Short mmCIF file of C-alpha atoms in Angstrom, two decimals:
data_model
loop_
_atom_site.label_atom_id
_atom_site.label_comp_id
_atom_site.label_asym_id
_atom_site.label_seq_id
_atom_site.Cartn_x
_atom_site.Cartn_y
_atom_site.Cartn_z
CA UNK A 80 0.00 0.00 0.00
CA UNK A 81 2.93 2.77 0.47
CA UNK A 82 4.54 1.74 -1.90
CA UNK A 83 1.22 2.20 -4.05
CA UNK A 84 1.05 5.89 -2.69
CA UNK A 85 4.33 6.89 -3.73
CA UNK A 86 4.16 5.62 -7.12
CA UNK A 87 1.17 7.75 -7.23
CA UNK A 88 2.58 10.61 -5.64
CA UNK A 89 5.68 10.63 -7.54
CA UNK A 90 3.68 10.77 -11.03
CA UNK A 91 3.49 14.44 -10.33
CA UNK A 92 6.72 16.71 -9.87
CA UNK A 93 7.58 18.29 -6.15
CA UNK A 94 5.87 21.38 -6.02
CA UNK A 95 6.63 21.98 -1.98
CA UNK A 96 8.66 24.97 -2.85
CA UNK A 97 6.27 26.72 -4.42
CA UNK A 98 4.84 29.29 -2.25
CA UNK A 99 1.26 29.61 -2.44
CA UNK A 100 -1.81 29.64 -0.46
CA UNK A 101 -5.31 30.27 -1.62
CA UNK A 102 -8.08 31.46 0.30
CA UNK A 103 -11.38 31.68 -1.00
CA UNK A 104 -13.28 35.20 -0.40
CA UNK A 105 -16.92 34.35 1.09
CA UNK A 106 -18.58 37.10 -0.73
CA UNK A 107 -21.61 34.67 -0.11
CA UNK A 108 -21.14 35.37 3.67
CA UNK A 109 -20.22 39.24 3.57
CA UNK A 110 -23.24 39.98 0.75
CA UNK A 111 -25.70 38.04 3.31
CA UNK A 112 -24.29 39.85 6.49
CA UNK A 113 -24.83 43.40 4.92
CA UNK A 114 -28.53 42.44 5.05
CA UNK A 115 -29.16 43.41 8.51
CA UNK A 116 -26.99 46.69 7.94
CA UNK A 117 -27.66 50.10 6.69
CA UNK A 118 -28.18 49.46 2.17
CA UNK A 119 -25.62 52.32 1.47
CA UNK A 120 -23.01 50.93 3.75
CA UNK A 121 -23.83 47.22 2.49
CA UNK A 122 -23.35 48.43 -0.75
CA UNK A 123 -19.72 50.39 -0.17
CA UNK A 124 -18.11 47.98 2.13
CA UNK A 125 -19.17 45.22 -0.94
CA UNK A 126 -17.71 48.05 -3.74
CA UNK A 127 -14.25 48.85 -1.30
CA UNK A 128 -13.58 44.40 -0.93
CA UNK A 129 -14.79 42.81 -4.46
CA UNK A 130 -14.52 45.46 -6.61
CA UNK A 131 -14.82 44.03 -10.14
CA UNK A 132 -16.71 40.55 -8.42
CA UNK A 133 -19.31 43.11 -7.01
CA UNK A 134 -20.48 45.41 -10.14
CA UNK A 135 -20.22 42.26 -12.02
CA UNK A 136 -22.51 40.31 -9.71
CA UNK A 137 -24.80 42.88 -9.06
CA UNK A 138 -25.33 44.02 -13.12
CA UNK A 139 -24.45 40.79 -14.65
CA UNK A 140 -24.93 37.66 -12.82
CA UNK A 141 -28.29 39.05 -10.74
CA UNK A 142 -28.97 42.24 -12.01
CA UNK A 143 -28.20 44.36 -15.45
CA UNK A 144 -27.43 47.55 -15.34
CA UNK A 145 -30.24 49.30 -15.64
CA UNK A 146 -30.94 49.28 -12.06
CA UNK A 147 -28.28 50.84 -8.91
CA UNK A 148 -26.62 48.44 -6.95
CA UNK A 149 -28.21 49.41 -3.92
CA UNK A 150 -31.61 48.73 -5.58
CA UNK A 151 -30.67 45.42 -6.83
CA UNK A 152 -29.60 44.82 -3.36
CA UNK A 153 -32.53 45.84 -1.94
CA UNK A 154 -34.58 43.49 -4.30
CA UNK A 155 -32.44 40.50 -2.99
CA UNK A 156 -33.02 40.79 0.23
CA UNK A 157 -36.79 41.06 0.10
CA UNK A 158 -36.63 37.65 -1.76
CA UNK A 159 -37.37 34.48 0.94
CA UNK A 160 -35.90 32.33 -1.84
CA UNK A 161 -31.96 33.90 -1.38
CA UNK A 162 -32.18 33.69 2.44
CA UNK A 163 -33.33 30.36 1.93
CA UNK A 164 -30.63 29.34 -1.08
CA UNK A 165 -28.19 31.21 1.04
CA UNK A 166 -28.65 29.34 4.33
CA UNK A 167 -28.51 25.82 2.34
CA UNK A 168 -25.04 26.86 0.69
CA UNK A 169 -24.10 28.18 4.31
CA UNK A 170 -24.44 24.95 5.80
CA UNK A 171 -22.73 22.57 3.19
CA UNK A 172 -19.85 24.64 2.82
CA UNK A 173 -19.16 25.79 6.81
CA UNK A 174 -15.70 26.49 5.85
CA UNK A 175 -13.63 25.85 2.82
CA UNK A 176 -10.22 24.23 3.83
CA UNK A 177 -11.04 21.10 2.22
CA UNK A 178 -10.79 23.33 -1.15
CA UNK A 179 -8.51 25.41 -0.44
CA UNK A 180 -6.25 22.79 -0.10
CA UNK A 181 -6.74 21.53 -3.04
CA UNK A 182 -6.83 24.70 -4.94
CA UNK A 183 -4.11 25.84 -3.76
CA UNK A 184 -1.98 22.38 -5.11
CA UNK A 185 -3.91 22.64 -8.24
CA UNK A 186 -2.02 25.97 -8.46
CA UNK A 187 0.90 25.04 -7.73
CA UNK A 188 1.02 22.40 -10.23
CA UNK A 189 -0.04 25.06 -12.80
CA UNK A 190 3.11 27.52 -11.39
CA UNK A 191 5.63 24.75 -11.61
CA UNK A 192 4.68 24.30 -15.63
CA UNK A 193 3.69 28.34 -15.97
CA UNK A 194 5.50 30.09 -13.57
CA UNK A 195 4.65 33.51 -15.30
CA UNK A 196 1.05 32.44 -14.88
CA UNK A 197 -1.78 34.87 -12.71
CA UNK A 198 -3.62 33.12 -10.43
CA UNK A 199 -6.93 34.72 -9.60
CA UNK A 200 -8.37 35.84 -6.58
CA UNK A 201 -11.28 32.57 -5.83
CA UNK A 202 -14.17 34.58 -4.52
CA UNK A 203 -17.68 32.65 -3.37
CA UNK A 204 -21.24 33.44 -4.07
CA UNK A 205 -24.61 32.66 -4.59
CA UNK A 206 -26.70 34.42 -7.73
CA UNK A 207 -29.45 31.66 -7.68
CA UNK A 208 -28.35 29.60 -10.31
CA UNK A 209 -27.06 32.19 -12.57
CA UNK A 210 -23.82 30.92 -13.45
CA UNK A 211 -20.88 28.45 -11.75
CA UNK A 212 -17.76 29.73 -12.36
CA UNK A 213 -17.69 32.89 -14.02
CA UNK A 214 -14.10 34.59 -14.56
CA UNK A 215 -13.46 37.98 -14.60
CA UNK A 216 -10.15 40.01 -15.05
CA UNK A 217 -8.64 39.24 -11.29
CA UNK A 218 -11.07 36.79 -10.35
CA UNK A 219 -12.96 33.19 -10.38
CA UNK A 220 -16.13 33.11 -8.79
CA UNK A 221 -17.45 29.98 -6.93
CA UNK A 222 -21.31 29.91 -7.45
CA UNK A 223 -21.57 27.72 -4.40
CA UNK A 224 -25.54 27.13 -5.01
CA UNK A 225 -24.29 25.01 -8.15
CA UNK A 226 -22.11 22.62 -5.97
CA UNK A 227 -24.87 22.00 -3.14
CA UNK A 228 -25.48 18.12 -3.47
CA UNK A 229 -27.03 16.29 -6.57
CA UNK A 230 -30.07 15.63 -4.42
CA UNK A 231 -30.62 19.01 -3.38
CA UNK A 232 -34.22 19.95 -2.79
CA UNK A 233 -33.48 23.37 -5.25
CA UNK A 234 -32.82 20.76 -8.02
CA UNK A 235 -35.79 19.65 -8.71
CA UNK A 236 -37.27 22.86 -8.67
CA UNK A 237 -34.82 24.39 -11.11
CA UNK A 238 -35.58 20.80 -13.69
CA UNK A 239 -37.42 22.75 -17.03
CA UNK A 240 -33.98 25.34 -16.86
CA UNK A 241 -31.84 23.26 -15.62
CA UNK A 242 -31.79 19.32 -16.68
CA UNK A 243 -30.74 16.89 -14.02
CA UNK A 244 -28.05 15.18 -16.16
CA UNK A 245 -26.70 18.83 -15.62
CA UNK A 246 -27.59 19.00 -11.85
CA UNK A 247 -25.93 15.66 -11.05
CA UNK A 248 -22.86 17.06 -11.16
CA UNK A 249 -23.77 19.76 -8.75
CA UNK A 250 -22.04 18.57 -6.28
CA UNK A 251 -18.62 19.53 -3.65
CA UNK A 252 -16.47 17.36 -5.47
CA UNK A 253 -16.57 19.16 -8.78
CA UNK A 254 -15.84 22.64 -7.47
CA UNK A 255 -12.42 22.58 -8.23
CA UNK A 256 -12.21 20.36 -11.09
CA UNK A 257 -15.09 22.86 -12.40
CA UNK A 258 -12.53 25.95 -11.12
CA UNK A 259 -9.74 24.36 -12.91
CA UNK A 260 -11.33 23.91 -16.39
CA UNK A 261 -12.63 27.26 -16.48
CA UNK A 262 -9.14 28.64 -15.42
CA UNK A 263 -7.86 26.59 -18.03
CA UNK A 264 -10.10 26.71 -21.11
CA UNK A 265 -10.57 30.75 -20.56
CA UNK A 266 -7.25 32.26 -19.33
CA UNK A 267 -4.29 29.84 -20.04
CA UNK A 268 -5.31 28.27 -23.29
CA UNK A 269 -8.75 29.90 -25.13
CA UNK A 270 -9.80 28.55 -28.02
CA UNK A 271 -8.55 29.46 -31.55
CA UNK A 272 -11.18 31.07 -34.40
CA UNK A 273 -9.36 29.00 -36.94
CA UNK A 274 -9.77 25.67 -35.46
CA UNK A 275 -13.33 25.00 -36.75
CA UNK A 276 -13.15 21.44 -37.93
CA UNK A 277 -14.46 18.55 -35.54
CA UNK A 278 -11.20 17.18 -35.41
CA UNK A 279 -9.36 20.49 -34.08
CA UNK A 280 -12.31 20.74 -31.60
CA UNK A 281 -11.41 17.45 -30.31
CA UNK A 282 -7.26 18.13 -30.08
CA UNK A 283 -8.36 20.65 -27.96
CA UNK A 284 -11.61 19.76 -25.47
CA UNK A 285 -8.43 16.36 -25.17
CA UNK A 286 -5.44 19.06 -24.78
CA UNK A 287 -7.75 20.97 -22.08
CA UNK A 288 -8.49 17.47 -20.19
CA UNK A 289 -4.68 15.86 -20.24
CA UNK A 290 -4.12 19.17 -18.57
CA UNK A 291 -6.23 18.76 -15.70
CA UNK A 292 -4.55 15.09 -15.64
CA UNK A 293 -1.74 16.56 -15.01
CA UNK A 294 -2.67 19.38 -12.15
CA UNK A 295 -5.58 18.02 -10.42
CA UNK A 296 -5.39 15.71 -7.53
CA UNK A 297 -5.07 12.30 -9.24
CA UNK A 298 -7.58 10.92 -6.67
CA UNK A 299 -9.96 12.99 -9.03
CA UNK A 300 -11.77 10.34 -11.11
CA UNK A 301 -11.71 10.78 -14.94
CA UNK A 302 -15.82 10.56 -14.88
CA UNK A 303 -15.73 13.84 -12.72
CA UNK A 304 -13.04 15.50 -14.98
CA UNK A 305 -15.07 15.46 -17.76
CA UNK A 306 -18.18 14.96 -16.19
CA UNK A 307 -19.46 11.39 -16.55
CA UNK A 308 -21.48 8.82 -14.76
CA UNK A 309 -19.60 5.64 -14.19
CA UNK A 310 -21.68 3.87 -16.31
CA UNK A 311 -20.91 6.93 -19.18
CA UNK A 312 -17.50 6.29 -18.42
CA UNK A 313 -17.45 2.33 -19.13
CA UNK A 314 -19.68 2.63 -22.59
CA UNK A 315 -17.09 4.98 -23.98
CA UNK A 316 -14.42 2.13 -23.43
CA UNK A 317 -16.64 -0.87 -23.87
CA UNK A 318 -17.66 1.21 -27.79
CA UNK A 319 -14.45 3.28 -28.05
CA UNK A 320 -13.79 0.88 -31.51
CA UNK A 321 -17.20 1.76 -33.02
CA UNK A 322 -17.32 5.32 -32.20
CA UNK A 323 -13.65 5.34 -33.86
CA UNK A 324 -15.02 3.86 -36.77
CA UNK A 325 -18.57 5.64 -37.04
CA UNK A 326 -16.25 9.08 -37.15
CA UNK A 327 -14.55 8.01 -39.85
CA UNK A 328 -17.02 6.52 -42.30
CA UNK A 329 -19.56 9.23 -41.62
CA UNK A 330 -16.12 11.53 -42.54
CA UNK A 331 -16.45 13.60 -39.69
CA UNK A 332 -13.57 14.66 -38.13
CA UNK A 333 -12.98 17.09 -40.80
CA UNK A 334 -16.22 18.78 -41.04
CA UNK A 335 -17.26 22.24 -40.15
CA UNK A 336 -20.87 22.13 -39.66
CA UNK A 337 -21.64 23.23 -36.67
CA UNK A 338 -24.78 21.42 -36.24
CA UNK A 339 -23.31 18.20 -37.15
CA UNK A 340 -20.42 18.68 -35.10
CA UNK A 341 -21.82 20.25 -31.97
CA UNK A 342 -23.55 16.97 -31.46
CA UNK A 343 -20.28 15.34 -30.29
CA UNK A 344 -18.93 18.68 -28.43
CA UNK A 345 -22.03 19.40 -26.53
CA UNK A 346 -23.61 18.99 -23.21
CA UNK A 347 -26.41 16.41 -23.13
CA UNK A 348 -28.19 13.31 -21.62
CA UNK A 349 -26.38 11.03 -24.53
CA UNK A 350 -25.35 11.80 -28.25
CA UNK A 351 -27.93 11.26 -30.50
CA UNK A 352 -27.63 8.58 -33.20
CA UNK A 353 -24.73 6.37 -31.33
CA UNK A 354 -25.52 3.27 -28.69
CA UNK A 355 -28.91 1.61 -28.44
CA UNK A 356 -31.84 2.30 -25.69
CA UNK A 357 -30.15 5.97 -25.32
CA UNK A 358 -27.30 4.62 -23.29
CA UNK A 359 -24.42 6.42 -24.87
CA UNK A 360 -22.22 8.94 -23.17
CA UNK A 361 -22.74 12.23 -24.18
CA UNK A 362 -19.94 14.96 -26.18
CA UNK A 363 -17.94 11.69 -27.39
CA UNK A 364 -16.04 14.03 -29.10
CA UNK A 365 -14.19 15.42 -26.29
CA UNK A 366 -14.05 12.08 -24.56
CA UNK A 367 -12.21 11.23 -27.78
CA UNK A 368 -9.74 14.23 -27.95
CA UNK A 369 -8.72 13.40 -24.26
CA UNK A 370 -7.63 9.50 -25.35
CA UNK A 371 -5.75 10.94 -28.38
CA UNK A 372 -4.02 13.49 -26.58
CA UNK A 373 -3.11 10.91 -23.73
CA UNK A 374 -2.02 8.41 -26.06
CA UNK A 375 -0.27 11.24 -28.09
CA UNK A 376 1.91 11.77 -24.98
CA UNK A 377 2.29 8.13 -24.29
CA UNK A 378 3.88 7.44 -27.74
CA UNK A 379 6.23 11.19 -27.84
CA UNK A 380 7.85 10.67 -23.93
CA UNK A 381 9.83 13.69 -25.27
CA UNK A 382 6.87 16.31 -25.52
CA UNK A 383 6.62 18.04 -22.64
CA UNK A 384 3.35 19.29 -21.42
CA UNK A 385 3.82 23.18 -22.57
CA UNK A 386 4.79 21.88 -26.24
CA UNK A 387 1.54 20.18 -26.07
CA UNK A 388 -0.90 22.99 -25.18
CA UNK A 389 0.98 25.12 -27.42
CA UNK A 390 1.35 23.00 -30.24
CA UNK A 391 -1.32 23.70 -33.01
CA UNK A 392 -1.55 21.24 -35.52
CA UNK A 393 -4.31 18.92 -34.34
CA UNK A 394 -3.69 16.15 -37.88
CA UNK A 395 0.47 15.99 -35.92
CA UNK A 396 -1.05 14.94 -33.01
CA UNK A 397 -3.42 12.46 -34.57
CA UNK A 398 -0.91 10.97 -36.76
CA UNK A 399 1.86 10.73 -34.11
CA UNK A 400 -0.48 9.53 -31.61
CA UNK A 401 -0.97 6.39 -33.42
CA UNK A 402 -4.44 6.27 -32.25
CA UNK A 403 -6.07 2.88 -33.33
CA UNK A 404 -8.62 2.19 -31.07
CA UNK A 405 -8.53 -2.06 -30.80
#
């Protein structure tokens, strides 16, 4: 068994000299305090701490800004359904330790490969259901009402706007696997214009995931890196042979339709078309990308992990993968 553990932890370079030490700002807490306060001091305290976070919360996320701050505040408050949303992310996330430790060797991970890298301020909130982890130009926000528990009672509420194969993963343990991806996908590597065909969009959804391999706890499964069930998980492997095949008779990986190709990029119960009795695993696309990539690495030992995200010929890392799904 330790011998198991240090295999494990020695797949991942010594980042102990790295300082670093996240905290995550409970604007959640501070927003909900200022509601037994004076509005105008509520509203400057908020302005003075969050800056950017606030205005954007307050005329993006709950309000738009046609309407003050201190009016959108006021609005909040009167609603029973915030104090109640706000109470239920209070209790399931009494402190944050638990992710702030592993934020903060998520981070360090990314330092160690980017050392010129920002790392944003992690602030928490709750905009009822708004959005999870919006990023803004010094900040990631933590919509903590999106992590509460896949069989929270505000799920199945929120069903018609909000599907449950989307709620299930609502849940603690994606917070900073959802934090890294975001971090990731928006601010270290965005997508490129140019890279419209369904193979490029695949390169990269796998690029984005063999990152988060590489910087997230590797206790994190794969079916919560890229959001999976289990089950979601298996079918890709058990069918990874016919999906192979059904991509490249159909001639797909160098389309540009977006309608034809969203269907293997996008979120959804299953993709439409593969697997019987609507078992299959949803964007097999990505899910695709990510064993290229992997295998990609696997076969050029050499390529380190910045060549990869910065290398932008997705037909190299196809044909030097050797990818032949058996």
């Amino acid at each position: 068994m330790l011998a198991f553990f240090s295999c494990k932890q020695a797949s991942k370079p010594d980042v102990s000299d790295i300082k670093l030490d996240i905290k995550v700002e409970r604007f959640d807490q501070d927003l909900y305090q200022g509601k037994s306060k004076d509005l105008q001091q509520t509203d400057k305290m908020l302005q003075k701490k969050y800056g950017a976070f606030y205005r954007d919360y307050v005329h993006r996320m709950v309000g738009d800004p046609g309407y003050s701050s201190p009016e959108i505040l006021t609005t909040l408050y009167k609603e029973q359904a915030y104090t109640d949303l706000n109470k239920e992310a209070d209790s399931v996330f009494k402190n944050m330790a638990n992710i702030e430790k592993d934020l903060t060797q998520t981070f360090k991970y990314v330092k160690h490969y980017y050392p010129d890298a920002r790392i944003p301020k992690m602030i928490s909130f709750v905009s009822g259901f708004a959005v999870q982890t919006p990023i803004g130009d010094d900040y990631i926000g933590i919509g903590l009402d999106m992590f509460l528990g896949k069989n929270s009672k505000f799920y199945g509420a929120i069903v018609q706007s909000v599907p449950t194969y989307l709620s299930r993963r609502f849940s603690p343990e994606y917070v900073v696997p959802r934090v890294t991806e975001t971090y990731a996908r928006e601010d270290l590597f965005p997508a490129r214009d140019e890279d419209r065909t369904l193979l490029s969009k695949m390169i990269q959804n796998g690029k984005i995931l063999y990152f988060m391999d590489q910087v997230l706890p590797d206790a994190v499964p794969d079916s919560v890196k890229i959001g999976y069930t289990k089950p979601q998980i298996d079918w890709c492997k058990t069918y990874e042979v016919d999906i192979w095949a059904y991509l490249l008779q159909n001639n797909l990986l160098f389309e540009t339709d977006y309608q034809k190709i969203q269907v293997f990029l996008g979120e959804g119960p299953f993709t439409p078309g593969l697997g019987d009795k609507q078992e299959s695993a949803p964007k097999l696309g990505v899910w695709m990308g990510w064993q290229m990539v992997r295998k990609y690495m696997e076969e050029n030992k050499e390529v380190t992990l910045q060549q990869l995200m910065a290398e932008k010929d997705p037909q190299k890392i196809l044909n030097l993968s050797k990818y032949k799904p058996k």
